[in-house]
Amino acid sequence: MKNIFKRLLAVTLLIAVLLPAANIARAESGRVAGTGNLKVINAKDGLFISWDKVEGAVSYVVYKYDYANNLFTHEATPEVNYYQDYKTENGAYYIYRIAYVLEDGVRYPYETGVRFRCLKMPRVILNCTPNSIMVSWNKIPTATQYRVYRKAQGESSWLCVRVVRDMNTNYVMDYNVKNGGKYTYTVKAFCGNVPGSYNISGVSTDYWRAPTVTSKHSPSGVVLSWDKYSNKHTYIIDHRSAVSPSWKTVGEVYDKGTYTCSFDNIDFGVINYFRIRLKNTNLVSYSTSVYGIDPNKPMVALTYDDGPLTSVTNSIVSTLKKNGGRATFFVVGNRVGSYKSSLKNAFDAGCEIGNHTYGHYILTNYKQSTIKSQINQTNNAVKKITGKAPTLVRAPGGSINSTVKSSVEYPLIQWNVDTLDWKYRNANSVVSSVKNNVKDGSIILMHDLYKSTADATKTIVPWLKSQGYQMVTVTELMQIRGHDLNAGQVYYSGYKK
Ligand code: ZN
């Protein structure tokens, strides 16, 4: 008898190994009037069958019922009194029969079990996303409800974090997790009105909230910034672009929230993507992107005010796209609602959207509250359409005084090449104005209200490109040339310092 207990203990231990962190299913145990105490339970990857040891048995024979042919077929001949059947399908029914073999080589019938349904206990899979843990599991055919439980390291009780009643859903996103936390999840499947008829196992992982990365240009490269964790970590910086499409590690920093990617690792003329990984975790941030701009080549910021206007704005954007250029559109807030798609089109083409007040107010005529309201209304209107509020302001008429400077909480962008396109409404005069005055670092003033300006753009943009100019946004120009953009400060150009 001692031997039998030892064997049972071994089986129990084996089950414990097979089902970590899970309550063992309250199995639909298959037991008939036989003497073998035949038991079948759902294990992680199939069915686990066990029976009482028989004194003197040299081996056992496991038969499995073949429903197609209505007979029991030989399944295995284990020397131990248990067997794990991996060849089972979730939701299917199985019947096992056991015989034992004595030294005489004869198979003695032992016990036939009852019909048992295989309901696999799949692994719960955890994935860290930048701001949550995604808990997923294999669907259970008979389940009518899943309940997801969480236990943080050091806590003694399980907390139900979600009840899933849509049986097409087999995952939840748990946002209520802390940086650096270690969590275990258990998913219980409920069948009909029988709560906890069985549950499926949870696993543990370290969870780190991914940093949010931002990027900007600087005279020495692309500066990446992210929220550093209070715990010391190594951060790995990866880069890719259309030129080098797979992620490649470009740097690594320890316990820092910033990294400058030198121009050696930037691909010019295309969008460059960066992401941050936390070393020794599976955590990856969302990527951030910047245009690759060569600091050693000339660059210019084309700016268009007073729009949008569908025919003109779209024509300018299309010319820019054809030539790999981008511009800055200082829009009038009360117009953007009427020209949503033009605004979105410009934004999606990588152009910058700036603020030109809500009603084209000459700000020097107004008091602080009106100025602020003019700026805020426009920022809100733009953000509604592009998702990003402008960070630059151009004062209508370029009219700026001390009240304007102290009221506007954004940099004030003027220009140093004035094409007077609004005055002459003549494409040729705009083209010659640009050709005669443009320099490396120029900010050129035009207006996307006139067909003549759209036509002029069709000549200016390819010409600038042929002269080696990169057509960049105002923010890019200022950042890459090292002009810090400060609220209420006035800027005329992005010349080299
Ligand atoms: Zn204007």
Short mmCIF file of C-alpha atoms and ligand atoms in Angstrom, two decimals:
data_model
loop_
_atom_site.label_atom_id
_atom_site.label_comp_id
_atom_site.label_asym_id
_atom_site.label_seq_id
_atom_site.Cartn_x
_atom_site.Cartn_y
_atom_site.Cartn_z
CA MET A 1 0.00 0.00 0.00
CA LYS A 2 2.85 2.36 0.80
CA ASN A 3 3.91 2.09 -2.82
CA ILE A 4 0.50 3.18 -4.04
CA PHE A 5 0.60 6.28 -1.88
CA LYS A 6 4.03 7.11 -3.17
CA ARG A 7 2.73 6.76 -6.69
CA LEU A 8 -0.26 8.93 -5.97
CA LEU A 9 2.00 11.55 -4.48
CA ALA A 10 4.10 11.48 -7.63
CA VAL A 11 1.01 11.95 -9.78
CA THR A 12 -0.13 14.83 -7.65
CA LEU A 13 3.26 16.47 -7.92
CA LEU A 14 3.27 15.97 -11.67
CA ILE A 15 -0.11 17.63 -11.96
CA ALA A 16 1.14 20.47 -9.84
CA VAL A 17 4.03 20.93 -12.27
CA LEU A 18 1.71 20.79 -15.26
CA LEU A 19 -0.61 23.39 -13.86
CA PRO A 20 1.38 26.15 -12.28
CA ALA A 21 -0.49 28.92 -10.53
CA ALA A 22 -3.84 27.37 -11.32
CA ASN A 23 -6.43 25.68 -9.29
CA ILE A 24 -6.69 22.22 -10.69
CA ALA A 25 -9.92 21.78 -12.53
CA ARG A 26 -12.76 20.25 -10.71
CA ALA A 27 -12.75 17.59 -13.38
CA GLU A 28 -15.66 15.75 -14.80
CA SER A 29 -14.10 12.68 -13.34
CA GLY A 30 -14.73 9.48 -15.24
CA ARG A 31 -15.26 6.74 -12.74
CA VAL A 32 -17.29 3.60 -13.11
CA ALA A 33 -17.83 0.62 -10.93
CA GLY A 34 -14.43 -0.76 -11.87
CA THR A 35 -11.72 -1.28 -9.34
CA GLY A 36 -9.05 0.87 -10.95
CA ASN A 37 -10.19 4.28 -9.68
CA LEU A 38 -9.74 5.59 -13.24
CA LYS A 39 -9.60 9.34 -13.31
CA VAL A 40 -9.48 11.76 -16.24
CA ILE A 41 -8.83 15.43 -15.84
CA ASN A 42 -8.27 18.33 -18.17
CA ALA A 43 -4.63 19.24 -18.10
CA LYS A 44 -2.92 22.10 -19.81
CA ASP A 45 -2.21 20.41 -23.13
CA GLY A 46 -4.63 17.51 -23.14
CA LEU A 47 -6.11 14.91 -20.85
CA PHE A 48 -4.38 13.42 -17.86
CA ILE A 49 -5.45 9.87 -17.06
CA SER A 50 -4.53 8.01 -13.91
CA TRP A 51 -5.57 4.82 -12.12
CA ASP A 52 -4.61 2.80 -9.07
CA LYS A 53 -1.48 0.76 -9.32
CA VAL A 54 -1.89 -2.99 -9.46
CA GLU A 55 0.51 -5.13 -7.43
CA GLY A 56 2.60 -7.25 -9.75
CA ALA A 57 1.68 -5.40 -12.93
CA VAL A 58 4.63 -4.96 -15.32
CA SER A 59 2.76 -2.52 -17.53
CA TYR A 60 -0.66 -1.12 -18.33
CA VAL A 61 -2.58 -0.76 -21.56
CA VAL A 62 -4.57 2.35 -22.38
CA TYR A 63 -7.35 2.04 -24.95
CA LYS A 64 -9.27 4.92 -26.40
CA TYR A 65 -12.75 4.71 -27.84
CA ASP A 66 -12.94 5.26 -31.60
CA TYR A 67 -16.35 6.77 -32.25
CA ALA A 68 -16.08 6.34 -36.03
CA ASN A 69 -15.63 2.58 -35.79
CA ASN A 70 -17.40 1.95 -32.50
CA LEU A 71 -14.53 0.16 -30.85
CA PHE A 72 -11.68 0.68 -28.43
CA THR A 73 -8.25 1.01 -30.03
CA HIS A 74 -4.86 0.67 -28.45
CA GLU A 75 -3.47 4.01 -27.36
CA ALA A 76 -0.38 3.34 -25.24
CA THR A 77 1.39 0.84 -23.02
CA PRO A 78 2.81 2.79 -20.08
CA GLU A 79 4.79 1.13 -17.31
CA VAL A 80 3.43 3.69 -14.87
CA ASN A 81 -0.17 4.10 -13.74
CA TYR A 82 -0.83 7.37 -15.54
CA TYR A 83 -0.84 8.65 -19.07
CA GLN A 84 -1.03 12.06 -20.68
CA ASP A 85 -3.05 12.10 -23.90
CA TYR A 86 -1.95 15.05 -26.01
CA LYS A 87 -3.92 13.90 -29.05
CA THR A 88 -7.16 15.42 -27.87
CA GLU A 89 -9.35 18.11 -29.30
CA ASN A 90 -10.92 20.85 -27.34
CA GLY A 91 -14.61 20.18 -26.87
CA ALA A 92 -14.48 16.54 -28.02
CA TYR A 93 -15.56 13.53 -25.90
CA TYR A 94 -13.30 10.65 -24.94
CA ILE A 95 -13.65 7.28 -23.25
CA TYR A 96 -10.65 5.37 -21.95
CA ARG A 97 -10.30 1.75 -20.97
CA ILE A 98 -7.41 0.40 -18.91
CA ALA A 99 -5.99 -3.11 -18.70
CA TYR A 100 -2.97 -4.30 -16.77
CA VAL A 101 -0.31 -6.80 -17.79
CA LEU A 102 1.21 -9.23 -15.32
CA GLU A 103 4.46 -11.10 -15.70
CA ASP A 104 2.65 -13.83 -17.62
CA GLY A 105 2.13 -11.27 -20.42
CA VAL A 106 -1.64 -11.53 -20.23
CA ARG A 107 -3.75 -8.36 -20.43
CA TYR A 108 -6.31 -8.27 -17.65
CA PRO A 109 -9.28 -5.88 -18.05
CA TYR A 110 -9.20 -3.31 -15.31
CA GLU A 111 -11.66 -0.50 -15.80
CA THR A 112 -13.61 1.42 -18.45
CA GLY A 113 -14.20 5.09 -17.80
CA VAL A 114 -17.20 7.17 -18.69
CA ARG A 115 -17.49 9.66 -21.51
CA PHE A 116 -15.33 12.65 -20.66
CA ARG A 117 -15.26 15.97 -22.43
CA CYS A 118 -11.90 17.46 -23.20
CA LEU A 119 -11.82 21.09 -22.22
CA LYS A 120 -8.22 22.09 -22.49
CA MET A 121 -6.83 24.45 -19.95
CA PRO A 122 -4.91 26.73 -22.21
CA ARG A 123 -2.17 29.05 -21.14
CA VAL A 124 -3.04 32.61 -20.39
CA ILE A 125 -0.74 34.74 -22.47
CA LEU A 126 0.40 38.12 -21.24
CA ASN A 127 1.79 40.83 -23.48
CA CYS A 128 3.00 44.19 -22.32
CA THR A 129 1.77 47.02 -24.49
CA PRO A 130 3.00 50.58 -24.00
CA ASN A 131 0.24 51.35 -21.51
CA SER A 132 -1.37 48.09 -20.44
CA ILE A 133 -1.05 44.36 -20.04
CA MET A 134 -2.92 42.40 -22.65
CA VAL A 135 -4.29 39.18 -21.18
CA SER A 136 -5.39 36.61 -23.76
CA TRP A 137 -6.41 32.96 -23.63
CA ASN A 138 -7.71 30.17 -25.80
CA LYS A 139 -11.45 30.11 -26.21
CA ILE A 140 -13.36 27.46 -24.28
CA PRO A 141 -16.15 25.94 -26.42
CA THR A 142 -18.77 25.64 -23.69
CA ALA A 143 -18.02 28.80 -21.77
CA THR A 144 -20.69 31.43 -21.30
CA GLN A 145 -18.54 33.87 -19.35
CA TYR A 146 -14.90 34.50 -18.55
CA ARG A 147 -13.65 36.23 -15.46
CA VAL A 148 -10.16 37.65 -15.39
CA TYR A 149 -8.40 37.84 -12.03
CA ARG A 150 -5.21 39.67 -11.18
CA LYS A 151 -2.84 39.35 -8.28
CA ALA A 152 0.09 41.69 -7.85
CA GLN A 153 3.28 40.35 -6.35
CA GLY A 154 3.03 40.49 -2.60
CA GLU A 155 -0.76 40.52 -2.58
CA SER A 156 -2.55 37.52 -1.18
CA SER A 157 -5.92 37.72 -2.86
CA TRP A 158 -7.15 37.67 -6.42
CA LEU A 159 -8.98 40.68 -7.74
CA CYS A 160 -11.54 40.26 -10.51
CA VAL A 161 -10.52 42.86 -13.07
CA ARG A 162 -12.98 42.04 -15.83
CA VAL A 163 -15.99 39.92 -16.65
CA VAL A 164 -16.22 39.01 -20.33
CA ARG A 165 -19.67 38.06 -21.59
CA ASP A 166 -18.97 38.30 -25.30
CA MET A 167 -17.74 34.83 -26.15
CA ASN A 168 -16.05 36.08 -29.31
CA THR A 169 -13.64 37.95 -27.07
CA ASN A 170 -10.74 36.10 -25.57
CA TYR A 171 -8.57 38.95 -24.36
CA VAL A 172 -8.73 42.01 -22.14
CA MET A 173 -6.46 45.03 -21.83
CA ASP A 174 -5.65 45.80 -18.22
CA TYR A 175 -4.64 49.45 -17.92
CA ASN A 176 -4.70 49.46 -14.16
CA VAL A 177 -1.14 48.23 -13.72
CA LYS A 178 1.84 49.97 -12.24
CA ASN A 179 5.27 50.51 -13.65
CA GLY A 180 7.61 47.80 -12.51
CA GLY A 181 4.79 45.68 -11.15
CA LYS A 182 4.82 41.91 -11.34
CA TYR A 183 1.41 40.43 -11.96
CA THR A 184 -0.21 37.03 -12.20
CA TYR A 185 -3.47 36.52 -14.03
CA THR A 186 -5.98 33.72 -13.89
CA VAL A 187 -8.83 33.41 -16.29
CA LYS A 188 -11.81 31.41 -15.13
CA ALA A 189 -14.25 30.10 -17.66
CA PHE A 190 -17.79 29.72 -16.42
CA CYS A 191 -19.99 27.17 -18.12
CA GLY A 192 -23.69 27.85 -17.99
CA ASN A 193 -24.71 28.61 -14.46
CA VAL A 194 -21.93 26.58 -12.97
CA PRO A 195 -19.44 29.12 -11.72
CA GLY A 196 -15.85 28.06 -11.59
CA SER A 197 -16.53 24.75 -13.23
CA TYR A 198 -12.94 25.00 -14.25
CA ASN A 199 -10.43 27.71 -14.70
CA ILE A 200 -7.42 28.28 -16.84
CA SER A 201 -3.99 29.05 -15.68
CA GLY A 202 -2.33 32.39 -15.16
CA VAL A 203 1.28 33.32 -15.68
CA SER A 204 3.45 35.99 -14.25
CA THR A 205 5.44 38.69 -15.83
CA ASP A 206 7.16 41.90 -14.98
CA TYR A 207 5.26 44.80 -16.37
CA TRP A 208 6.81 48.11 -17.29
CA ARG A 209 4.81 50.92 -18.76
CA ALA A 210 6.46 51.87 -22.02
CA PRO A 211 7.93 55.32 -22.17
CA THR A 212 6.31 57.85 -24.46
CA VAL A 213 9.00 59.09 -26.79
CA THR A 214 9.14 62.45 -28.44
CA SER A 215 11.63 63.60 -31.01
CA LYS A 216 12.93 66.89 -32.30
CA HIS A 217 15.72 68.19 -34.44
CA SER A 218 18.83 69.87 -33.13
CA PRO A 219 22.11 71.06 -34.65
CA SER A 220 23.75 67.82 -33.48
CA GLY A 221 21.10 65.30 -34.49
CA VAL A 222 17.67 64.06 -33.57
CA VAL A 223 16.99 64.47 -29.86
CA LEU A 224 14.77 61.78 -28.35
CA SER A 225 13.17 62.28 -24.94
CA TRP A 226 11.11 60.02 -22.75
CA ASP A 227 9.96 59.72 -19.16
CA LYS A 228 12.71 58.03 -17.24
CA TYR A 229 11.67 55.47 -14.64
CA SER A 230 12.53 55.99 -11.03
CA ASN A 231 14.19 52.58 -11.02
CA LYS A 232 17.49 52.41 -12.85
CA HIS A 233 17.19 50.88 -16.31
CA THR A 234 19.06 50.54 -19.54
CA TYR A 235 17.17 51.97 -22.52
CA ILE A 236 17.88 50.73 -26.02
CA ILE A 237 17.25 53.04 -28.98
CA ASP A 238 16.15 51.51 -32.29
CA HIS A 239 15.86 53.20 -35.66
CA ARG A 240 14.29 52.43 -39.02
CA SER A 241 13.24 54.25 -42.17
CA ALA A 242 12.14 53.53 -45.72
CA VAL A 243 15.85 53.29 -46.59
CA SER A 244 16.66 50.83 -43.79
CA PRO A 245 13.26 49.25 -43.10
CA SER A 246 14.05 46.87 -40.25
CA TRP A 247 14.66 48.07 -36.71
CA LYS A 248 18.32 48.52 -35.93
CA THR A 249 19.77 49.46 -32.56
CA VAL A 250 21.60 52.78 -32.73
CA GLY A 251 22.28 53.42 -29.08
CA GLU A 252 21.87 52.50 -25.45
CA VAL A 253 21.73 54.70 -22.36
CA TYR A 254 21.61 53.88 -18.69
CA ASP A 255 19.23 55.67 -16.34
CA LYS A 256 18.64 58.60 -18.70
CA GLY A 257 15.55 60.01 -20.39
CA THR A 258 17.22 61.46 -23.43
CA TYR A 259 19.39 60.40 -26.35
CA THR A 260 20.71 62.33 -29.33
CA CYS A 261 20.88 60.28 -32.50
CA SER A 262 23.73 61.67 -34.57
CA PHE A 263 23.26 62.51 -38.24
CA ASP A 264 25.36 59.43 -39.13
CA ASN A 265 22.36 57.31 -38.23
CA ILE A 266 19.73 59.49 -39.91
CA ASP A 267 18.45 58.76 -43.42
CA PHE A 268 17.97 62.10 -45.17
CA GLY A 269 14.90 62.88 -47.25
CA VAL A 270 12.67 60.23 -45.69
CA ILE A 271 10.77 59.72 -42.44
CA ASN A 272 12.93 58.27 -39.68
CA TYR A 273 11.30 56.23 -36.91
CA PHE A 274 12.66 55.70 -33.41
CA ARG A 275 11.53 53.55 -30.54
CA ILE A 276 12.80 52.87 -27.03
CA ARG A 277 13.12 49.43 -25.54
CA LEU A 278 13.63 48.63 -21.90
CA LYS A 279 16.50 46.20 -21.62
CA ASN A 280 15.68 42.78 -20.15
CA THR A 281 11.94 43.27 -20.59
CA ASN A 282 9.67 42.76 -23.56
CA LEU A 283 8.59 46.36 -23.39
CA VAL A 284 8.74 48.57 -26.45
CA SER A 285 7.48 52.12 -26.80
CA TYR A 286 5.32 53.41 -29.60
CA SER A 287 7.56 54.87 -32.24
CA THR A 288 8.13 58.54 -32.91
CA SER A 289 9.03 59.94 -36.29
CA VAL A 290 10.98 62.82 -37.79
CA TYR A 291 11.99 63.77 -41.31
CA GLY A 292 15.61 63.22 -42.07
CA ILE A 293 17.16 66.61 -42.81
CA ASP A 294 20.78 67.07 -43.84
CA PRO A 295 22.20 69.90 -41.70
CA ASN A 296 24.99 70.53 -44.19
CA LYS A 297 22.68 71.30 -47.10
CA PRO A 298 20.71 74.53 -47.52
CA MET A 299 17.13 74.61 -46.34
CA VAL A 300 14.20 76.95 -46.61
CA ALA A 301 10.78 77.28 -44.95
CA LEU A 302 7.95 78.07 -47.35
CA THR A 303 4.99 79.53 -45.47
CA TYR A 304 1.43 80.09 -46.67
CA ASP A 305 -1.01 82.29 -44.74
CA ASP A 306 -4.74 83.02 -44.67
CA GLY A 307 -6.00 79.61 -45.93
CA PRO A 308 -7.04 76.96 -46.26
CA LEU A 309 -8.75 77.21 -49.62
CA THR A 310 -9.37 73.84 -51.25
CA SER A 311 -8.21 74.48 -54.82
CA VAL A 312 -5.11 76.45 -53.85
CA THR A 313 -4.03 74.54 -50.72
CA ASN A 314 -4.43 71.15 -52.39
CA SER A 315 -2.49 72.26 -55.45
CA ILE A 316 0.41 73.51 -53.28
CA VAL A 317 0.47 70.31 -51.23
CA SER A 318 0.47 68.20 -54.36
CA THR A 319 3.42 70.19 -55.81
CA LEU A 320 5.33 69.77 -52.54
CA LYS A 321 4.66 66.02 -52.41
CA LYS A 322 5.89 65.53 -55.98
CA ASN A 323 9.18 67.17 -55.04
CA GLY A 324 9.71 65.80 -51.57
CA GLY A 325 9.11 69.18 -49.95
CA ARG A 326 6.99 70.37 -47.04
CA ALA A 327 5.74 73.79 -45.98
CA THR A 328 4.03 75.55 -43.08
CA PHE A 329 0.43 76.72 -43.40
CA PHE A 330 -0.61 79.49 -41.01
CA VAL A 331 -4.36 78.98 -41.07
CA VAL A 332 -7.23 81.24 -40.11
CA GLY A 333 -9.22 79.42 -37.43
CA ASN A 334 -12.70 80.29 -38.66
CA ARG A 335 -11.89 78.78 -42.07
CA VAL A 336 -10.62 75.36 -41.02
CA GLY A 337 -14.07 73.91 -40.34
CA SER A 338 -15.03 74.61 -43.96
CA TYR A 339 -11.83 73.18 -45.41
CA LYS A 340 -11.24 70.18 -43.19
CA SER A 341 -10.02 67.83 -45.89
CA SER A 342 -7.53 70.38 -47.29
CA LEU A 343 -6.13 70.95 -43.83
CA LYS A 344 -5.88 67.22 -43.17
CA ASN A 345 -4.29 66.72 -46.58
CA ALA A 346 -1.56 69.25 -45.77
CA PHE A 347 -0.99 67.80 -42.32
CA ASP A 348 -0.82 64.23 -43.61
CA ALA A 349 1.76 65.31 -46.21
CA GLY A 350 4.07 66.26 -43.33
CA CYS A 351 3.37 69.99 -43.54
CA GLU A 352 3.21 72.03 -40.36
CA ILE A 353 -0.02 73.77 -39.41
CA GLY A 354 0.48 77.13 -37.71
CA ASN A 355 -1.93 79.54 -36.08
CA HIS A 356 -2.95 82.79 -37.87
CA THR A 357 -5.67 83.75 -35.32
CA TYR A 358 -9.33 82.82 -35.51
CA GLY A 359 -10.71 85.79 -37.42
CA HIS A 360 -7.52 87.23 -38.97
CA TYR A 361 -7.40 89.86 -36.22
CA ILE A 362 -4.70 92.50 -36.29
CA LEU A 363 -3.67 91.66 -32.75
CA THR A 364 -2.12 95.01 -31.92
CA ASN A 365 -5.68 96.43 -31.84
CA TYR A 366 -6.85 94.09 -29.10
CA LYS A 367 -6.47 93.46 -25.42
CA GLN A 368 -4.87 90.40 -23.87
CA SER A 369 -8.05 88.34 -23.37
CA THR A 370 -9.10 88.77 -27.01
CA ILE A 371 -5.62 87.87 -28.24
CA LYS A 372 -5.56 84.73 -26.13
CA SER A 373 -9.02 83.72 -27.25
CA GLN A 374 -8.09 84.23 -30.93
CA ILE A 375 -5.12 81.91 -30.52
CA ASN A 376 -6.87 79.27 -28.42
CA GLN A 377 -9.93 79.02 -30.66
CA THR A 378 -7.73 78.36 -33.67
CA ASN A 379 -5.62 75.79 -31.86
CA ASN A 380 -8.78 73.94 -30.80
CA ALA A 381 -10.23 74.04 -34.32
CA VAL A 382 -7.03 72.62 -35.83
CA LYS A 383 -6.58 69.99 -33.15
CA LYS A 384 -10.10 68.73 -33.78
CA ILE A 385 -9.13 67.92 -37.36
CA THR A 386 -5.45 66.91 -37.23
CA GLY A 387 -5.17 65.75 -33.63
CA LYS A 388 -2.30 68.17 -33.06
CA ALA A 389 -2.59 71.76 -31.90
CA PRO A 390 -0.32 74.28 -33.64
CA THR A 391 2.76 75.39 -31.72
CA LEU A 392 3.62 78.45 -33.84
CA VAL A 393 1.75 81.72 -34.35
CA ARG A 394 1.98 84.19 -37.17
CA ALA A 395 0.38 87.50 -36.32
CA PRO A 396 -1.86 88.82 -39.15
CA GLY A 397 -0.09 91.65 -40.97
CA GLY A 398 2.99 90.77 -38.92
CA SER A 399 1.62 93.25 -36.37
CA ILE A 400 3.29 92.69 -33.04
CA ASN A 401 3.65 94.88 -29.96
CA SER A 402 4.48 94.22 -26.33
CA THR A 403 0.90 93.17 -25.49
CA VAL A 404 0.97 90.64 -28.31
CA LYS A 405 4.33 89.30 -27.15
CA SER A 406 3.18 88.90 -23.58
CA SER A 407 -0.21 87.42 -24.51
CA VAL A 408 0.78 84.85 -27.08
CA GLU A 409 2.10 81.70 -25.45
CA TYR A 410 3.81 80.53 -28.63
CA PRO A 411 6.74 81.71 -30.73
CA LEU A 412 5.82 84.49 -33.18
CA ILE A 413 7.03 83.65 -36.67
CA GLN A 414 7.64 86.45 -39.15
CA TRP A 415 9.49 86.14 -42.48
CA ASN A 416 12.45 87.58 -44.32
CA VAL A 417 11.33 87.05 -47.92
CA ASP A 418 8.05 88.75 -48.75
CA THR A 419 6.75 87.73 -52.18
CA LEU A 420 3.84 90.24 -52.07
CA ASP A 421 1.80 87.57 -53.83
CA TRP A 422 -1.42 89.01 -52.41
CA LYS A 423 -0.66 92.38 -54.02
CA TYR A 424 0.39 91.45 -57.55
CA ARG A 425 -1.48 88.14 -57.91
CA ASN A 426 1.04 87.26 -60.58
CA ALA A 427 2.89 83.96 -60.62
CA ASN A 428 5.96 85.29 -62.39
CA SER A 429 6.48 88.07 -59.88
CA VAL A 430 6.26 85.55 -57.00
CA VAL A 431 8.76 83.26 -58.71
CA SER A 432 11.28 86.03 -59.31
CA SER A 433 10.86 87.36 -55.79
CA VAL A 434 11.82 83.95 -54.43
CA LYS A 435 14.65 83.37 -56.89
CA ASN A 436 16.16 86.79 -56.19
CA ASN A 437 15.92 86.72 -52.41
CA VAL A 438 16.10 83.16 -51.12
CA LYS A 439 19.04 82.15 -48.95
CA ASP A 440 19.86 79.21 -46.78
CA GLY A 441 17.56 79.61 -43.75
CA SER A 442 14.98 81.89 -45.38
CA ILE A 443 11.37 82.02 -44.26
CA ILE A 444 9.28 82.90 -47.31
CA LEU A 445 5.85 84.51 -47.03
CA MET A 446 3.04 83.54 -49.42
CA HIS A 447 -0.74 83.05 -49.17
CA ASP A 448 -2.75 79.99 -50.14
CA LEU A 449 -5.70 82.05 -51.32
CA TYR A 450 -4.64 82.81 -54.88
CA LYS A 451 -4.38 80.62 -57.95
CA SER A 452 -1.35 82.72 -59.00
CA THR A 453 0.43 81.59 -55.80
CA ALA A 454 -0.39 77.92 -56.46
CA ASP A 455 0.95 78.36 -60.00
CA ALA A 456 4.09 80.10 -58.75
CA THR A 457 4.63 77.21 -56.31
CA LYS A 458 4.70 74.80 -59.28
CA THR A 459 7.82 76.63 -60.50
CA ILE A 460 9.39 77.60 -57.16
CA VAL A 461 9.41 74.16 -55.57
CA PRO A 462 11.19 72.25 -58.40
CA TRP A 463 13.58 75.19 -58.78
CA LEU A 464 14.50 75.19 -55.06
CA LYS A 465 15.00 71.45 -55.26
CA SER A 466 17.29 71.84 -58.27
CA GLN A 467 19.31 74.40 -56.29
CA GLY A 468 19.83 71.83 -53.52
CA TYR A 469 17.38 73.36 -51.03
CA GLN A 470 15.54 71.15 -48.60
CA MET A 471 12.00 72.45 -48.08
CA VAL A 472 11.36 72.04 -44.37
CA THR A 473 8.79 73.25 -41.85
CA VAL A 474 9.45 76.32 -39.73
CA THR A 475 9.86 74.23 -36.58
CA GLU A 476 12.34 71.91 -38.26
CA LEU A 477 14.33 74.83 -39.66
CA MET A 478 14.59 76.54 -36.28
CA GLN A 479 15.44 73.35 -34.38
CA ILE A 480 18.09 72.14 -36.75
CA ARG A 481 19.71 75.59 -36.83
CA GLY A 482 19.68 75.82 -33.08
CA HIS A 483 17.21 78.71 -32.64
CA ASP A 484 15.32 77.90 -29.44
CA LEU A 485 11.62 78.53 -29.96
CA ASN A 486 10.27 80.50 -27.00
CA ALA A 487 6.81 81.85 -26.22
CA GLY A 488 6.31 85.47 -27.23
CA GLN A 489 9.68 85.70 -28.99
CA VAL A 490 9.78 86.94 -32.58
CA TYR A 491 11.67 85.09 -35.33
CA TYR A 492 12.45 86.18 -38.89
CA SER A 493 14.73 83.51 -40.28
CA GLY A 494 16.53 80.27 -39.57
CA TYR A 495 19.97 81.40 -40.60
CA LYS A 496 22.99 79.50 -39.39
CA LYS A 497 24.17 80.88 -36.09
ZN ZN B 1 -2.76 87.05 -43.09
#
